[in-house]
GROMACS .gro file of C-alpha atoms in nm:
model
  247
    1UNK     CA    1   3.418   4.693   0.329
    2UNK     CA    2   3.562   4.366   0.208
    3UNK     CA    3   3.580   4.252   0.605
    4UNK     CA    4   3.232   4.370   0.631
    5UNK     CA    5   3.119   4.167   0.379
    6UNK     CA    6   3.304   3.872   0.500
    7UNK     CA    7   3.177   3.920   0.844
    8UNK     CA    8   2.830   3.905   0.695
    9UNK     CA    9   2.896   3.589   0.511
   10UNK     CA   10   2.975   3.418   0.815
   11UNK     CA   11   2.703   3.550   1.025
   12UNK     CA   12   2.461   3.431   0.779
   13UNK     CA   13   2.591   3.095   0.729
   14UNK     CA   14   2.584   3.059   1.123
   15UNK     CA   15   2.222   3.148   1.141
   16UNK     CA   16   2.145   2.898   0.865
   17UNK     CA   17   2.317   2.624   1.031
   18UNK     CA   18   2.124   2.699   1.361
   19UNK     CA   19   1.798   2.683   1.192
   20UNK     CA   20   1.836   2.348   1.045
   21UNK     CA   21   1.965   2.169   1.382
   22UNK     CA   22   1.712   2.374   1.606
   23UNK     CA   23   1.493   2.034   1.612
   24UNK     CA   24   1.452   1.944   1.995
   25UNK     CA   25   1.646   1.615   2.083
   26UNK     CA   26   1.470   1.365   2.308
   27UNK     CA   27   1.611   1.177   2.572
   28UNK     CA   28   1.744   0.901   2.285
   29UNK     CA   29   1.923   1.202   2.085
   30UNK     CA   30   1.673   1.188   1.836
   31UNK     CA   31   1.496   1.464   1.661
   32UNK     CA   32   1.187   1.507   1.865
   33UNK     CA   33   0.972   1.646   1.553
   34UNK     CA   34   1.019   1.302   1.410
   35UNK     CA   35   0.967   1.096   1.723
   36UNK     CA   36   0.619   1.259   1.774
   37UNK     CA   37   0.502   1.220   1.408
   38UNK     CA   38   0.359   0.893   1.382
   39UNK     CA   39   0.435   0.828   1.026
   40UNK     CA   40   0.814   0.908   1.031
   41UNK     CA   41   1.049   0.656   0.979
   42UNK     CA   42   0.793   0.393   1.006
   43UNK     CA   43   0.696   0.314   0.635
   44UNK     CA   44   0.304   0.343   0.722
   45UNK     CA   45   0.320   0.069   0.915
   46UNK     CA   46   0.104   0.098   1.286
   47UNK     CA   47   0.105  -0.118   1.565
   48UNK     CA   48  -0.191  -0.263   1.652
   49UNK     CA   49  -0.046  -0.438   1.954
   50UNK     CA   50   0.157  -0.225   2.212
   51UNK     CA   51   0.327  -0.531   2.437
   52UNK     CA   52   0.152  -0.422   2.720
   53UNK     CA   53  -0.227  -0.368   2.767
   54UNK     CA   54  -0.491  -0.499   2.536
   55UNK     CA   55  -0.569  -0.107   2.432
   56UNK     CA   56  -0.741  -0.138   2.079
   57UNK     CA   57  -0.913  -0.472   2.097
   58UNK     CA   58  -1.230  -0.580   2.253
   59UNK     CA   59  -1.408  -0.975   2.299
   60UNK     CA   60  -1.657  -0.993   1.978
   61UNK     CA   61  -1.983  -0.829   2.041
   62UNK     CA   62  -1.856  -0.700   2.379
   63UNK     CA   63  -1.727  -0.392   2.500
   64UNK     CA   64  -1.415  -0.501   2.704
   65UNK     CA   65  -1.180  -0.803   2.657
   66UNK     CA   66  -1.241  -1.078   2.826
   67UNK     CA   67  -1.048  -1.239   3.116
   68UNK     CA   68  -0.885  -1.532   2.892
   69UNK     CA   69  -0.690  -1.250   2.688
   70UNK     CA   70  -0.397  -1.094   2.880
   71UNK     CA   71  -0.098  -0.881   2.746
   72UNK     CA   72   0.229  -0.935   2.902
   73UNK     CA   73   0.582  -0.954   2.792
   74UNK     CA   74   0.495  -0.831   2.456
   75UNK     CA   75   0.264  -1.125   2.400
   76UNK     CA   76  -0.099  -1.103   2.377
   77UNK     CA   77  -0.176  -1.477   2.533
   78UNK     CA   78  -0.520  -1.676   2.541
   79UNK     CA   79  -0.558  -1.930   2.840
   80UNK     CA   80  -0.852  -2.181   2.744
   81UNK     CA   81  -0.870  -2.278   3.176
   82UNK     CA   82  -1.071  -1.924   3.191
   83UNK     CA   83  -1.432  -2.046   3.245
   84UNK     CA   84  -1.648  -1.996   2.892
   85UNK     CA   85  -1.806  -1.682   2.923
   86UNK     CA   86  -1.528  -1.537   2.999
   87UNK     CA   87  -1.376  -1.638   2.655
   88UNK     CA   88  -1.418  -1.567   2.300
   89UNK     CA   89  -1.227  -1.423   2.007
   90UNK     CA   90  -1.118  -1.069   2.032
   91UNK     CA   91  -1.120  -0.811   1.747
   92UNK     CA   92  -0.971  -0.484   1.625
   93UNK     CA   93  -1.150  -0.189   1.743
   94UNK     CA   94  -1.100  -0.050   1.407
   95UNK     CA   95  -1.195  -0.158   1.036
   96UNK     CA   96  -0.966  -0.218   0.759
   97UNK     CA   97  -1.024  -0.267   0.395
   98UNK     CA   98  -0.656  -0.279   0.171
   99UNK     CA   99  -0.368  -0.337   0.372
  100UNK     CA  100  -0.058  -0.540   0.460
  101UNK     CA  101  -0.086  -0.726   0.812
  102UNK     CA  102   0.212  -0.891   0.980
  103UNK     CA  103   0.227  -1.073   1.302
  104UNK     CA  104   0.385  -1.378   1.488
  105UNK     CA  105   0.216  -1.645   1.650
  106UNK     CA  106   0.301  -1.922   1.876
  107UNK     CA  107   0.115  -2.254   1.966
  108UNK     CA  108   0.056  -2.481   2.201
  109UNK     CA  109   0.110  -2.874   2.127
  110UNK     CA  110  -0.224  -3.020   1.945
  111UNK     CA  111  -0.307  -2.643   1.963
  112UNK     CA  112  -0.549  -2.463   1.713
  113UNK     CA  113  -0.625  -2.100   1.653
  114UNK     CA  114  -0.669  -1.829   1.369
  115UNK     CA  115  -0.610  -1.496   1.223
  116UNK     CA  116  -0.949  -1.399   1.102
  117UNK     CA  117  -0.980  -1.105   0.880
  118UNK     CA  118  -1.285  -0.894   0.711
  119UNK     CA  119  -1.511  -0.962   1.021
  120UNK     CA  120  -1.835  -0.785   1.022
  121UNK     CA  121  -1.925  -0.713   1.387
  122UNK     CA  122  -2.319  -0.718   1.394
  123UNK     CA  123  -2.534  -0.886   1.616
  124UNK     CA  124  -2.691  -1.074   1.354
  125UNK     CA  125  -2.327  -1.275   1.284
  126UNK     CA  126  -2.271  -1.472   1.626
  127UNK     CA  127  -1.920  -1.534   1.542
  128UNK     CA  128  -1.624  -1.371   1.373
  129UNK     CA  129  -1.575  -1.673   1.142
  130UNK     CA  130  -1.909  -1.636   0.980
  131UNK     CA  131  -1.835  -1.364   0.786
  132UNK     CA  132  -1.449  -1.322   0.863
  133UNK     CA  133  -1.167  -1.524   0.618
  134UNK     CA  134  -0.928  -1.719   0.853
  135UNK     CA  135  -0.545  -1.790   0.802
  136UNK     CA  136  -0.504  -2.089   0.995
  137UNK     CA  137  -0.294  -2.138   1.294
  138UNK     CA  138  -0.216  -2.494   1.395
  139UNK     CA  139   0.007  -2.760   1.544
  140UNK     CA  140   0.043  -2.953   1.209
  141UNK     CA  141   0.183  -3.244   1.395
  142UNK     CA  142  -0.055  -3.310   1.653
  143UNK     CA  143  -0.367  -3.110   1.638
  144UNK     CA  144  -0.687  -3.264   1.547
  145UNK     CA  145  -0.750  -3.087   1.254
  146UNK     CA  146  -0.456  -3.175   1.040
  147UNK     CA  147  -0.591  -3.422   0.816
  148UNK     CA  148  -0.699  -3.210   0.562
  149UNK     CA  149  -0.438  -3.028   0.339
  150UNK     CA  150  -0.634  -2.654   0.334
  151UNK     CA  151  -0.646  -2.688   0.737
  152UNK     CA  152  -0.301  -2.693   0.799
  153UNK     CA  153  -0.111  -2.399   0.942
  154UNK     CA  154  -0.113  -2.080   0.728
  155UNK     CA  155  -0.339  -2.173   0.467
  156UNK     CA  156  -0.634  -1.980   0.371
  157UNK     CA  157  -0.884  -2.195   0.596
  158UNK     CA  158  -1.086  -2.470   0.419
  159UNK     CA  159  -1.018  -2.286   0.071
  160UNK     CA  160  -0.692  -2.308  -0.041
  161UNK     CA  161  -0.356  -2.481   0.123
  162UNK     CA  162  -0.103  -2.804   0.076
  163UNK     CA  163   0.138  -2.989   0.261
  164UNK     CA  164   0.391  -2.848   0.038
  165UNK     CA  165   0.347  -2.501   0.140
  166UNK     CA  166   0.252  -2.531   0.521
  167UNK     CA  167   0.561  -2.549   0.658
  168UNK     CA  168   0.531  -2.400   1.050
  169UNK     CA  169   0.791  -2.415   1.288
  170UNK     CA  170   0.793  -2.640   1.560
  171UNK     CA  171   0.570  -2.597   1.874
  172UNK     CA  172   0.694  -2.341   2.105
  173UNK     CA  173   0.887  -2.155   1.832
  174UNK     CA  174   0.753  -1.827   1.705
  175UNK     CA  175   0.589  -1.834   1.314
  176UNK     CA  176   0.579  -1.511   1.106
  177UNK     CA  177   0.226  -1.475   0.930
  178UNK     CA  178   0.150  -1.208   0.693
  179UNK     CA  179  -0.145  -1.117   0.503
  180UNK     CA  180  -0.181  -0.902   0.194
  181UNK     CA  181  -0.548  -0.790   0.110
  182UNK     CA  182  -0.604  -0.522  -0.158
  183UNK     CA  183  -0.894  -0.474  -0.397
  184UNK     CA  184  -1.012  -0.834  -0.320
  185UNK     CA  185  -0.708  -0.984  -0.373
  186UNK     CA  186  -0.557  -1.203  -0.090
  187UNK     CA  187  -0.220  -1.355  -0.013
  188UNK     CA  188  -0.093  -1.499   0.238
  189UNK     CA  189   0.262  -1.604   0.367
  190UNK     CA  190   0.409  -1.802   0.647
  191UNK     CA  191   0.769  -1.767   0.725
  192UNK     CA  192   0.820  -1.613   0.429
  193UNK     CA  193   0.638  -1.878   0.198
  194UNK     CA  194   0.359  -1.812  -0.013
  195UNK     CA  195   0.065  -2.035   0.100
  196UNK     CA  196  -0.263  -1.889  -0.082
  197UNK     CA  197  -0.366  -1.615  -0.374
  198UNK     CA  198  -0.654  -1.550  -0.470
  199UNK     CA  199  -0.903  -1.270  -0.584
  200UNK     CA  200  -1.252  -1.246  -0.458
  201UNK     CA  201  -1.501  -1.290  -0.707
  202UNK     CA  202  -1.305  -1.451  -0.994
  203UNK     CA  203  -1.366  -1.777  -1.125
  204UNK     CA  204  -1.089  -1.923  -0.924
  205UNK     CA  205  -1.275  -1.769  -0.639
  206UNK     CA  206  -1.583  -1.937  -0.692
  207UNK     CA  207  -1.445  -2.261  -0.756
  208UNK     CA  208  -1.280  -2.278  -0.421
  209UNK     CA  209  -1.555  -2.113  -0.227
  210UNK     CA  210  -1.816  -2.366  -0.376
  211UNK     CA  211  -1.598  -2.696  -0.279
  212UNK     CA  212  -1.551  -2.518   0.060
  213UNK     CA  213  -1.793  -2.564   0.413
  214UNK     CA  214  -1.868  -2.184   0.338
  215UNK     CA  215  -2.048  -2.218  -0.002
  216UNK     CA  216  -2.385  -2.131   0.152
  217UNK     CA  217  -2.293  -1.920   0.432
  218UNK     CA  218  -2.500  -1.588   0.388
  219UNK     CA  219  -2.244  -1.350   0.542
  220UNK     CA  220  -1.890  -1.509   0.438
  221UNK     CA  221  -1.673  -1.290   0.266
  222UNK     CA  222  -1.906  -1.036   0.204
  223UNK     CA  223  -1.762  -0.747   0.362
  224UNK     CA  224  -1.466  -0.599   0.207
  225UNK     CA  225  -1.377  -0.386   0.495
  226UNK     CA  226  -1.414  -0.551   0.836
  227UNK     CA  227  -1.210  -0.601   1.181
  228UNK     CA  228  -0.924  -0.823   1.248
  229UNK     CA  229  -0.975  -1.138   1.495
  230UNK     CA  230  -0.753  -1.361   1.713
  231UNK     CA  231  -0.950  -1.667   1.769
  232UNK     CA  232  -1.065  -1.809   2.090
  233UNK     CA  233  -1.057  -2.224   1.933
  234UNK     CA  234  -0.999  -2.382   2.312
  235UNK     CA  235  -0.600  -2.401   2.307
  236UNK     CA  236  -0.346  -2.213   2.448
  237UNK     CA  237  -0.201  -1.953   2.185
  238UNK     CA  238   0.000  -1.634   2.188
  239UNK     CA  239   0.059  -1.361   1.946
  240UNK     CA  240   0.310  -1.095   1.908
  241UNK     CA  241   0.461  -0.793   1.694
  242UNK     CA  242   0.099  -0.712   1.545
  243UNK     CA  243   0.129  -0.454   1.263
  244UNK     CA  244  -0.069  -0.314   0.990
  245UNK     CA  245   0.004  -0.082   0.678
  246UNK     CA  246  -0.279   0.062   0.481
  247UNK     CA  247  -0.261   0.042   0.139
   0.00000   0.00000   0.00000
């Protein structure tokens, strides 16, 4: 009976190991179960741009993406030479409230653009910036809007920013932008340097808001949940590696 018991033990071990390794392998040799799970191995991050198409985006107050924005070589690029009626800011199809957003941007010489968030897309507001808050994208050296500190690259546009923290890379190089918005607190980073930190509704927020051009704007920063926009400011700009993690 001793041999029979040993045989049963071996047989059980073989079945157990086979069950543990039964996951299908894909062409890369990875477990296909993990590969088909959208949350597996990404720590909650979701891509907002697939690098090849404009899927997931549309031009503000339109159904599709206008011809000025094209996707190729992993970049979402804006061409200002397209007729004006085929231009405009693009926004995400989805809305977000509490999240971290990461992306890279590359601006042309003298260029200006922006990452605008908490955008409330309704016909009553004809532009993304009427409701959305902007992280500035700028060539600090040659852009026309480089004379005001809180208009520089990486700043919370017309609200918070300084020359000390605005440290964009030279034109033609990629900059890393990060936006964290959580329960009204907005924190920005450009190339790993924090450029702004403020919480909507606090005395500090009211102070910077009242000192800005947005002081009397009816819809500005009034909507906690909204879309994310990439701005058509009339200059060549490109974005890539756009991803979000909801908090």
